PDB file of C-alpha atoms and ligand atoms in Angstrom:
ATOM      1  CA  MET X 262      41.452 128.495   8.741  1.00 86.00           C
ATOM      2  CA  ALA X 263      37.861 128.471   7.528  1.00 88.00           C
ATOM      3  CA  ASP X 264      35.940 125.783   5.659  1.00 92.00           C
ATOM      4  CA  ILE X 265      33.885 126.997   2.725  1.00 94.00           C
ATOM      5  CA  ILE X 266      31.380 124.802   0.881  1.00 95.00           C
ATOM      6  CA  THR X 267      31.250 125.754  -2.772  1.00 95.00           C
ATOM      7  CA  PRO X 268      28.797 124.555  -5.456  1.00 95.00           C
ATOM      8  CA  GLU X 269      31.359 123.307  -7.991  1.00 94.00           C
ATOM      9  CA  ARG X 270      34.483 122.510  -5.986  1.00 92.00           C
ATOM     10  CA  GLY X 271      33.083 121.110  -2.767  1.00 94.00           C
ATOM     11  CA  ARG X 272      34.687 121.932   0.547  1.00 94.00           C
ATOM     12  CA  ILE X 273      37.710 124.207   0.509  1.00 93.00           C
ATOM     13  CA  SER X 274      39.837 124.933   3.578  1.00 93.00           C
ATOM     14  CA  VAL X 275      41.026 128.512   3.352  1.00 93.00           C
ATOM     15  CA  CYS X 276      43.533 130.502   5.403  1.00 91.00           C
ATOM     16  CA  VAL X 277      42.106 133.819   6.549  1.00 89.00           C
ATOM     17  CA  LYS X 278      44.864 136.264   7.446  1.00 83.00           C
ATOM     18  CA  GLY X 279      43.748 138.355  10.433  1.00 73.00           C
ATOM     19  CA  GLY X 280      40.201 136.982  10.136  1.00 62.00           C
ATOM     20  CA  LYS X 281      39.599 137.215  13.883  1.00 62.00           C
ATOM     21  CA  SER X 282      40.844 140.794  14.156  1.00 64.00           C
ATOM     22  CA  PRO X 283      38.042 143.371  14.528  1.00 62.00           C
ATOM     23  CA  VAL X 284      39.769 145.654  12.008  1.00 60.00           C
ATOM     24  CA  SER X 285      40.370 142.971   9.363  1.00 72.00           C
ATOM     25  CA  LYS X 286      38.454 143.454   6.126  1.00 75.00           C
ATOM     26  CA  LEU X 287      37.938 139.671   6.112  1.00 81.00           C
ATOM     27  CA  GLY X 288      36.295 139.652   9.568  1.00 76.00           C
ATOM     28  CA  GLY X 289      32.716 139.819   8.294  1.00 81.00           C
ATOM     29  CA  ILE X 290      32.993 137.557   5.290  1.00 84.00           C
ATOM     30  CA  SER X 291      34.833 134.816   7.215  1.00 83.00           C
ATOM     31  CA  GLN X 292      32.247 134.455  10.004  1.00 86.00           C
ATOM     32  CA  LEU X 293      30.364 131.222  10.561  1.00 88.00           C
ATOM     33  CA  PHE X 294      26.951 131.064   8.766  1.00 92.00           C
ATOM     34  CA  THR X 295      27.940 133.443   5.990  1.00 92.00           C
ATOM     35  CA  TYR X 296      26.743 132.930   2.442  1.00 95.00           C
ATOM     36  CA  GLY X 297      28.855 134.976   0.103  1.00 94.00           C
ATOM     37  CA  ASN X 298      31.060 135.381  -2.930  1.00 94.00           C
ATOM     38  CA  TYR X 299      34.652 134.648  -2.007  1.00 93.00           C
ATOM     39  CA  GLU X 300      37.842 135.706  -3.722  1.00 93.00           C
ATOM     40  CA  ILE X 301      40.435 132.979  -3.112  1.00 93.00           C
ATOM     41  CA  TYR X 302      43.982 132.512  -4.384  1.00 93.00           C
ATOM     42  CA  GLU X 303      46.466 129.646  -4.154  1.00 92.00           C
ATOM     43  CA  LYS X 304      49.956 130.044  -2.719  1.00 91.00           C
ATOM     44  CA  ASN X 305      52.388 127.398  -1.388  1.00 89.00           C
ATOM     45  CA  SER X 306      49.753 124.687  -1.977  1.00 89.00           C
ATOM     46  CA  MET X 307      47.312 126.484   0.329  1.00 92.00           C
ATOM     47  CA  TYR X 308      44.206 128.501  -0.365  1.00 93.00           C
ATOM     48  CA  TRP X 309      44.050 132.071   0.972  1.00 94.00           C
ATOM     49  CA  MET X 310      41.112 134.423   1.218  1.00 92.00           C
ATOM     50  CA  ARG X 311      41.678 137.778  -0.437  1.00 91.00           C
ATOM     51  CA  GLY X 312      38.235 139.253  -0.003  1.00 90.00           C
ATOM     52  CA  GLY X 313      34.608 138.779  -0.802  1.00 91.00           C
ATOM     53  CA  SER X 314      31.109 140.079  -0.452  1.00 92.00           C
ATOM     54  CA  ILE X 315      28.323 138.836   1.780  1.00 92.00           C
ATOM     55  CA  ILE X 316      25.110 137.636   0.094  1.00 94.00           C
ATOM     56  CA  CYS X 317      23.348 136.531   3.295  1.00 90.00           C
ATOM     57  CA  PRO X 318      24.884 136.611   6.778  1.00 88.00           C
ATOM     58  CA  PHE X 319      22.189 134.631   8.699  1.00 90.00           C
ATOM     59  CA  TYR X 320      22.659 136.978  11.677  1.00 87.00           C
ATOM     60  CA  GLU X 321      19.550 135.672  13.455  1.00 91.00           C
ATOM     61  CA  ILE X 322      21.101 132.260  14.021  1.00 93.00           C
ATOM     62  CA  SER X 323      23.749 133.637  16.380  1.00 90.00           C
ATOM     63  CA  ASN X 324      21.178 135.540  18.459  1.00 90.00           C
ATOM     64  CA  GLU X 325      20.096 132.534  20.478  1.00 94.00           C
ATOM     65  CA  ILE X 326      22.078 129.619  21.867  1.00 96.00           C
ATOM     66  CA  GLU X 327      19.759 126.823  20.665  1.00 96.00           C
ATOM     67  CA  ARG X 328      19.649 128.216  17.134  1.00 96.00           C
ATOM     68  CA  LEU X 329      23.403 128.662  17.160  1.00 96.00           C
ATOM     69  CA  ALA X 330      23.891 125.062  18.314  1.00 97.00           C
ATOM     70  CA  LEU X 331      21.528 123.708  15.651  1.00 98.00           C
ATOM     71  CA  GLY X 332      23.096 125.851  12.912  1.00 97.00           C
ATOM     72  CA  THR X 333      26.557 124.645  13.914  1.00 97.00           C
ATOM     73  CA  TYR X 334      25.409 121.021  13.757  1.00 98.00           C
ATOM     74  CA  LEU X 335      23.903 121.507  10.272  1.00 98.00           C
ATOM     75  CA  CYS X 336      27.178 123.025   9.069  1.00 96.00           C
ATOM     76  CA  GLU X 337      29.201 120.190  10.615  1.00 97.00           C
ATOM     77  CA  VAL X 338      27.069 117.561   8.876  1.00 98.00           C
ATOM     78  CA  ALA X 339      27.281 119.405   5.535  1.00 97.00           C
ATOM     79  CA  ASN X 340      31.037 119.675   5.990  1.00 96.00           C
ATOM     80  CA  ASP X 341      31.254 115.952   6.720  1.00 96.00           C
ATOM     81  CA  LEU X 342      29.284 115.065   3.601  1.00 96.00           C
ATOM     82  CA  THR X 343      31.306 117.280   1.280  1.00 96.00           C
ATOM     83  CA  GLY X 344      34.732 116.452  -0.092  1.00 93.00           C
ATOM     84  CA  GLU X 345      37.284 118.549  -1.943  1.00 91.00           C
ATOM     85  CA  ASN X 346      36.576 118.907  -5.659  1.00 90.00           C
ATOM     86  CA  GLU X 347      33.174 117.220  -5.353  1.00 93.00           C
ATOM     87  CA  GLU X 348      30.124 118.857  -6.854  1.00 94.00           C
ATOM     88  CA  SER X 349      28.171 120.038  -3.785  1.00 96.00           C
ATOM     89  CA  ARG X 350      25.394 122.178  -5.191  1.00 96.00           C
ATOM     90  CA  GLU X 351      22.545 120.145  -3.679  1.00 96.00           C
ATOM     91  CA  ILE X 352      23.894 119.857  -0.157  1.00 97.00           C
ATOM     92  CA  LEU X 353      24.798 123.562  -0.197  1.00 97.00           C
ATOM     93  CA  ARG X 354      21.278 124.497  -1.269  1.00 97.00           C
ATOM     94  CA  LEU X 355      19.798 122.272   1.443  1.00 98.00           C
ATOM     95  CA  LEU X 356      22.082 123.827   4.051  1.00 97.00           C
ATOM     96  CA  LEU X 357      21.243 127.398   3.006  1.00 97.00           C
ATOM     97  CA  ASN X 358      17.480 126.727   2.960  1.00 97.00           C
ATOM     98  CA  THR X 359      17.593 125.077   6.383  1.00 97.00           C
ATOM     99  CA  LEU X 360      19.783 127.784   7.938  1.00 97.00           C
ATOM    100  CA  TYR X 361      17.387 130.419   6.596  1.00 96.00           C
ATOM    101  CA  LEU X 362      14.424 128.715   8.274  1.00 97.00           C
ATOM    102  CA  VAL X 363      16.334 128.138  11.534  1.00 96.00           C
ATOM    103  CA  GLY X 364      17.111 131.870  11.592  1.00 95.00           C
ATOM    104  CA  LYS X 365      13.526 132.807  10.881  1.00 94.00           C
ATOM    105  CA  GLY X 366      12.388 130.747  13.866  1.00 93.00           C
ATOM    106  CA  GLU X 367       8.852 130.068  12.615  1.00 93.00           C
ATOM    107  CA  LYS X 368       9.032 126.322  12.023  1.00 95.00           C
ATOM    108  CA  SER X 369       9.705 123.645  14.639  1.00 96.00           C
ATOM    109  CA  ARG X 370      13.425 123.016  15.053  1.00 97.00           C
ATOM    110  CA  ILE X 371      12.779 119.297  15.430  1.00 97.00           C
ATOM    111  CA  GLN X 372      11.187 119.346  11.972  1.00 98.00           C
ATOM    112  CA  LEU X 373      13.916 121.478  10.367  1.00 98.00           C
ATOM    113  CA  LYS X 374      16.681 119.283  11.771  1.00 98.00           C
ATOM    114  CA  ALA X 375      14.922 116.069  10.713  1.00 98.00           C
ATOM    115  CA  VAL X 376      14.207 117.283   7.163  1.00 98.00           C
ATOM    116  CA  PHE X 377      17.830 118.322   6.798  1.00 98.00           C
ATOM    117  CA  GLU X 378      19.081 114.960   8.097  1.00 98.00           C
ATOM    118  CA  ILE X 379      16.836 112.837   5.870  1.00 98.00           C
ATOM    119  CA  ARG X 380      17.435 114.899   2.766  1.00 98.00           C
ATOM    120  CA  ALA X 381      21.190 115.107   3.371  1.00 98.00           C
ATOM    121  CA  MET X 382      21.249 111.306   3.509  1.00 98.00           C
ATOM    122  CA  CYS X 383      19.307 111.070   0.235  1.00 97.00           C
ATOM    123  CA  ILE X 384      21.715 113.479  -1.480  1.00 97.00           C
ATOM    124  CA  SER X 385      24.641 111.399  -0.192  1.00 96.00           C
ATOM    125  CA  GLY X 386      23.330 108.134  -1.616  1.00 96.00           C
ATOM    126  CA  TYR X 387      21.621 106.702   1.477  1.00 96.00           C
ATOM    127  CA  CYS X 388      18.053 107.174   0.295  1.00 96.00           C
ATOM    128  CA  PRO X 389      15.631 104.709   1.951  1.00 96.00           C
ATOM    129  CA  GLU X 390      13.218 102.662  -0.165  1.00 95.00           C
ATOM    130  CA  LEU X 391       9.756 103.678   1.035  1.00 96.00           C
ATOM    131  CA  SER X 392       7.440 102.411  -1.703  1.00 95.00           C
ATOM    132  CA  GLY X 393       6.072  99.620   0.515  1.00 95.00           C
ATOM    133  CA  CYS X 394       6.714  96.689   2.841  1.00 95.00           C
ATOM    134  CA  ILE X 395       9.537  94.520   1.500  1.00 91.00           C
ATOM    135  CA  TYR X 396       7.399  91.395   2.033  1.00 91.00           C
ATOM    136  CA  CYS X 397       3.786  92.186   1.121  1.00 93.00           C
ATOM    137  CA  LYS X 398       4.457  95.469  -0.796  1.00 94.00           C
ATOM    138  CA  LYS X 399       1.595  97.347   0.875  1.00 93.00           C
ATOM    139  CA  ASN X 400       2.242 100.943   1.874  1.00 89.00           C
ATOM    140  CA  ARG X 401      -0.540 101.517   4.421  1.00 88.00           C
ATOM    141  CA  CYS X 402      -0.649  99.888   7.806  1.00 87.00           C
ATOM    142  CA  GLU X 403      -1.150 100.742  11.459  1.00 87.00           C
ATOM    143  CA  PHE X 404       2.621 100.974  11.739  1.00 91.00           C
ATOM    144  CA  MET X 405       5.292 100.848   9.087  1.00 95.00           C
ATOM    145  CA  TYR X 406       8.670  99.886  10.514  1.00 93.00           C
ATOM    146  CA  LEU X 407      11.823 101.379   9.057  1.00 93.00           C
ATOM    147  CA  ASP X 408      14.832  99.086   9.008  1.00 91.00           C
ATOM    148  CA  ILE X 409      17.346 101.848   9.595  1.00 92.00           C
ATOM    149  CA  LEU X 410      20.503 100.070   8.440  1.00 89.00           C
ATOM    150  CA  ARG X 411      19.051  98.741   5.193  1.00 89.00           C
ATOM    151  CA  GLY X 412      16.773 101.662   4.490  1.00 93.00           C
ATOM    152  CA  ARG X 413      13.627  99.606   3.855  1.00 92.00           C
ATOM    153  CA  LEU X 414      10.183  98.984   5.301  1.00 93.00           C
ATOM    154  CA  ILE X 415       8.294  96.180   6.952  1.00 91.00           C
ATOM    155  CA  CYS X 416       4.635  96.584   7.886  1.00 93.00           C
ATOM    156  CA  SER X 417       3.276  95.718  11.338  1.00 91.00           C
ATOM    157  CA  ASP X 418       1.239  92.804   9.878  1.00 91.00           C
ATOM    158  CA  CYS X 419       4.332  91.127   8.413  1.00 90.00           C
ATOM    159  CA  LEU X 420       6.268  91.809  11.568  1.00 87.00           C
ATOM    160  CA  SER X 421       3.615  90.132  13.738  1.00 85.00           C
ATOM    161  CA  LYS X 422       3.379  87.198  11.297  1.00 82.00           C
ATOM    162  CA  ARG X 423       7.077  86.807  11.723  1.00 74.00           C
ATOM    163  CA  GLU X 424       6.667  86.771  15.480  1.00 69.00           C
ATOM    164  CA  ASN X 425       4.052  84.018  15.072  1.00 61.00           C
ATOM    165  CA  LYS X 426       6.484  82.289  12.691  1.00 57.00           C
ATOM    166  CA  THR X 427       3.943  82.164   9.861  1.00 54.00           C
ATOM    167  CA  ILE X 428       6.397  83.797   7.479  1.00 53.00           C
ATOM    168  CA  SER X 429      10.152  83.543   7.482  1.00 55.00           C
ATOM    169  CA  ILE X 430      12.239  86.633   7.486  1.00 55.00           C
ATOM    170  CA  SER X 431      15.896  86.466   6.591  1.00 56.00           C
ATOM    171  CA  ASP X 432      18.725  86.412   9.110  1.00 51.00           C
ATOM    172  CA  GLU X 433      19.899  89.850   8.136  1.00 52.00           C
ATOM    173  CA  PHE X 434      16.560  91.269   9.180  1.00 56.00           C
ATOM    174  CA  GLU X 435      16.784  89.471  12.534  1.00 57.00           C
ATOM    175  CA  TYR X 436      20.157  91.044  13.033  1.00 49.00           C
ATOM    176  CA  THR X 437      18.682  94.485  12.528  1.00 55.00           C
ATOM    177  CA  GLU X 438      15.948  93.785  15.022  1.00 56.00           C
ATOM    178  CA  GLN X 439      18.453  92.677  17.608  1.00 55.00           C
ATOM    179  CA  LYS X 440      20.156  96.004  17.273  1.00 54.00           C
ATOM    180  CA  ASN X 441      16.808  97.679  17.990  1.00 62.00           C
ATOM    181  CA  LEU X 442      17.020  99.596  14.769  1.00 83.00           C
ATOM    182  CA  LEU X 443      13.489  98.948  13.633  1.00 88.00           C
ATOM    183  CA  PHE X 444      11.531 102.134  14.173  1.00 91.00           C
ATOM    184  CA  GLY X 445       7.750 102.052  14.041  1.00 92.00           C
ATOM    185  CA  MET X 446       6.130 104.934  12.171  1.00 95.00           C
ATOM    186  CA  THR X 447       2.505 105.999  12.532  1.00 95.00           C
ATOM    187  CA  PRO X 448       0.759 106.984   9.257  1.00 95.00           C
ATOM    188  CA  ALA X 449       1.519 110.684   9.971  1.00 96.00           C
ATOM    189  CA  VAL X 450       5.225 110.063  10.586  1.00 96.00           C
ATOM    190  CA  PHE X 451       5.468 107.745   7.573  1.00 96.00           C
ATOM    191  CA  ALA X 452       3.738 110.319   5.343  1.00 97.00           C
ATOM    192  CA  ALA X 453       6.157 113.019   6.536  1.00 97.00           C
ATOM    193  CA  PHE X 454       9.145 110.778   5.883  1.00 97.00           C
ATOM    194  CA  CYS X 455       7.910 109.998   2.345  1.00 97.00           C
ATOM    195  CA  HIS X 456       7.244 113.694   1.738  1.00 98.00           C
ATOM    196  CA  VAL X 457      10.838 114.622   2.595  1.00 98.00           C
ATOM    197  CA  VAL X 458      12.346 111.809   0.527  1.00 97.00           C
ATOM    198  CA  TYR X 459      10.202 112.210  -2.599  1.00 96.00           C
ATOM    199  CA  SER X 460       9.319 115.943  -2.823  1.00 96.00           C
ATOM    200  CA  GLN X 461      11.114 118.485  -4.952  1.00 95.00           C
ATOM    201  CA  GLN X 462      13.748 120.449  -3.038  1.00 92.00           C
ATOM    202  CA  GLY X 463      11.590 123.583  -2.847  1.00 94.00           C
ATOM    203  CA  LYS X 464       8.752 121.744  -1.079  1.00 97.00           C
ATOM    204  CA  ILE X 465      10.529 119.553   1.456  1.00 97.00           C
ATOM    205  CA  PHE X 466       9.639 121.691   4.492  1.00 97.00           C
ATOM    206  CA  ALA X 467       5.989 122.147   3.498  1.00 97.00           C
ATOM    207  CA  PHE X 468       4.230 119.778   5.903  1.00 96.00           C
ATOM    208  CA  GLU X 469       3.245 119.684   9.526  1.00 95.00           C
ATOM    209  CA  ILE X 470       3.143 116.964  12.182  1.00 96.00           C
ATOM    210  CA  LYS X 471       0.729 118.287  14.783  1.00 95.00           C
ATOM    211  CA  ASP X 472       1.107 115.642  17.481  1.00 97.00           C
ATOM    212  CA  LYS X 473       4.126 116.372  19.702  1.00 96.00           C
ATOM    213  CA  THR X 474       5.016 112.711  20.331  1.00 96.00           C
ATOM    214  CA  GLU X 475       4.842 111.918  16.613  1.00 96.00           C
ATOM    215  CA  LEU X 476       7.013 114.930  15.819  1.00 97.00           C
ATOM    216  CA  GLU X 477       9.588 113.776  18.365  1.00 96.00           C
ATOM    217  CA  ASP X 478       9.513 110.245  16.890  1.00 95.00           C
ATOM    218  CA  PHE X 479      10.064 111.717  13.432  1.00 97.00           C
ATOM    219  CA  GLY X 480      13.079 113.640  14.765  1.00 97.00           C
ATOM    220  CA  LYS X 481      14.493 110.581  16.493  1.00 96.00           C
ATOM    221  CA  ILE X 482      14.201 108.377  13.393  1.00 96.00           C
ATOM    222  CA  ALA X 483      15.837 111.005  11.161  1.00 97.00           C
ATOM    223  CA  GLU X 484      18.730 111.524  13.567  1.00 97.00           C
ATOM    224  CA  THR X 485      19.296 107.783  14.049  1.00 95.00           C
ATOM    225  CA  TYR X 486      19.159 107.225  10.287  1.00 96.00           C
ATOM    226  CA  LEU X 487      21.893 109.795   9.722  1.00 97.00           C
ATOM    227  CA  LEU X 488      24.130 108.753  12.609  1.00 96.00           C
ATOM    228  CA  GLU X 489      23.928 105.032  11.796  1.00 94.00           C
ATOM    229  CA  HIS X 490      24.760 105.564   8.134  1.00 95.00           C
ATOM    230  CA  LEU X 491      27.638 107.933   8.806  1.00 96.00           C
ATOM    231  CA  GLY X 492      28.929 105.722  11.617  1.00 95.00           C
ATOM    232  CA  HIS X 493      29.964 108.488  13.977  1.00 96.00           C
ATOM    233  CA  GLY X 494      28.540 111.238  16.160  1.00 97.00           C
ATOM    234  CA  PHE X 495      29.055 114.994  16.052  1.00 98.00           C
ATOM    235  CA  LYS X 496      30.370 117.239  18.836  1.00 97.00           C
ATOM    236  CA  SER X 497      27.963 119.942  17.737  1.00 97.00           C
ATOM    237  CA  LEU X 498      25.059 117.490  18.114  1.00 98.00           C
ATOM    238  CA  ASP X 499      26.096 116.733  21.704  1.00 97.00           C
ATOM    239  CA  PHE X 500      26.192 120.483  22.308  1.00 97.00           C
ATOM    240  CA  TYR X 501      22.769 120.985  20.712  1.00 97.00           C
ATOM    241  CA  ARG X 502      21.306 118.258  22.938  1.00 96.00           C
ATOM    242  CA  SER X 503      22.873 119.885  26.006  1.00 97.00           C
ATOM    243  CA  VAL X 504      21.252 123.300  25.352  1.00 95.00           C
ATOM    244  CA  LYS X 505      17.875 122.043  24.104  1.00 85.00           C
TER     245      LYS X 505
HETATM  246 ZN1   ZN T 783       4.042  93.612   4.935  1.00 80.46          ZN
END
C-alpha cells in the first residue's frame, strides 16, 4: 500500500502490485518522496495503481540520513493533516516546497521544519493570533509570550504586571502557564513567526534568524505548537531527533 496526497481528493491509499520488486514498472513511481501523475483505478472497493509518470523524484532527500528522517516526518505530518476526499492543494504545495528545499540542503533544517510546522497548522485551522498582546494590544516588547494552546500573545510587561498582581489575568491563562506552555519570543523570533503566518505562500521561507539560540527557540516553539494542537507525537519525529 502507498499513501498519495492529491490536490482535489486528499489522501488516497493505493495498492501497488509488485511495487517493491526491482523489475516492476511501478517501482519508481511508488517510491517515497515522489511527485508525479498517477493513474489509479478502483476495484473491489480498493484503489490500485496502474501506472504514472514522475514529475519530481526528490532523490537528494534519500542521500543522507538526517534529510531522509526530516522528509519522512514532513510526509507523516502532511498525511496526518489530510483526509480522504478533502481538498488538499495547500498542504500539498507546502509539502512539495519544503521537500524541495530539504533536498537542496542550502537552508537550515531547523528553519525549514519550523516553517512547515507553523504553516501546516495555519492551513489546518490552528492559526495563532499575532497582531498584539491580548491585554494591552501592543506588538513590540522585550519579549512576546506565545500562549501555545490558545494561539495568542501576552507581552512581557503585562506578564510581569500579572506577577505583581496589578492586573488580573483569567484562570484559563493561569492554567496555560502552569503547563509551561508560554514561550517567550525575542523580537527576531517573533518577527520570524509573524512572517511565516502572514506571508504569501511563495515567500514563507524568505527570512533568516542569524543567532543560533534564537533559531533553536523558533524551532522549539513551532514543534511544540504543532504537537500540542494535534495532541500526539510522530514516530518519524522521534527518529529525526535520534539522528540529528
Ligand atoms: Zn501587554
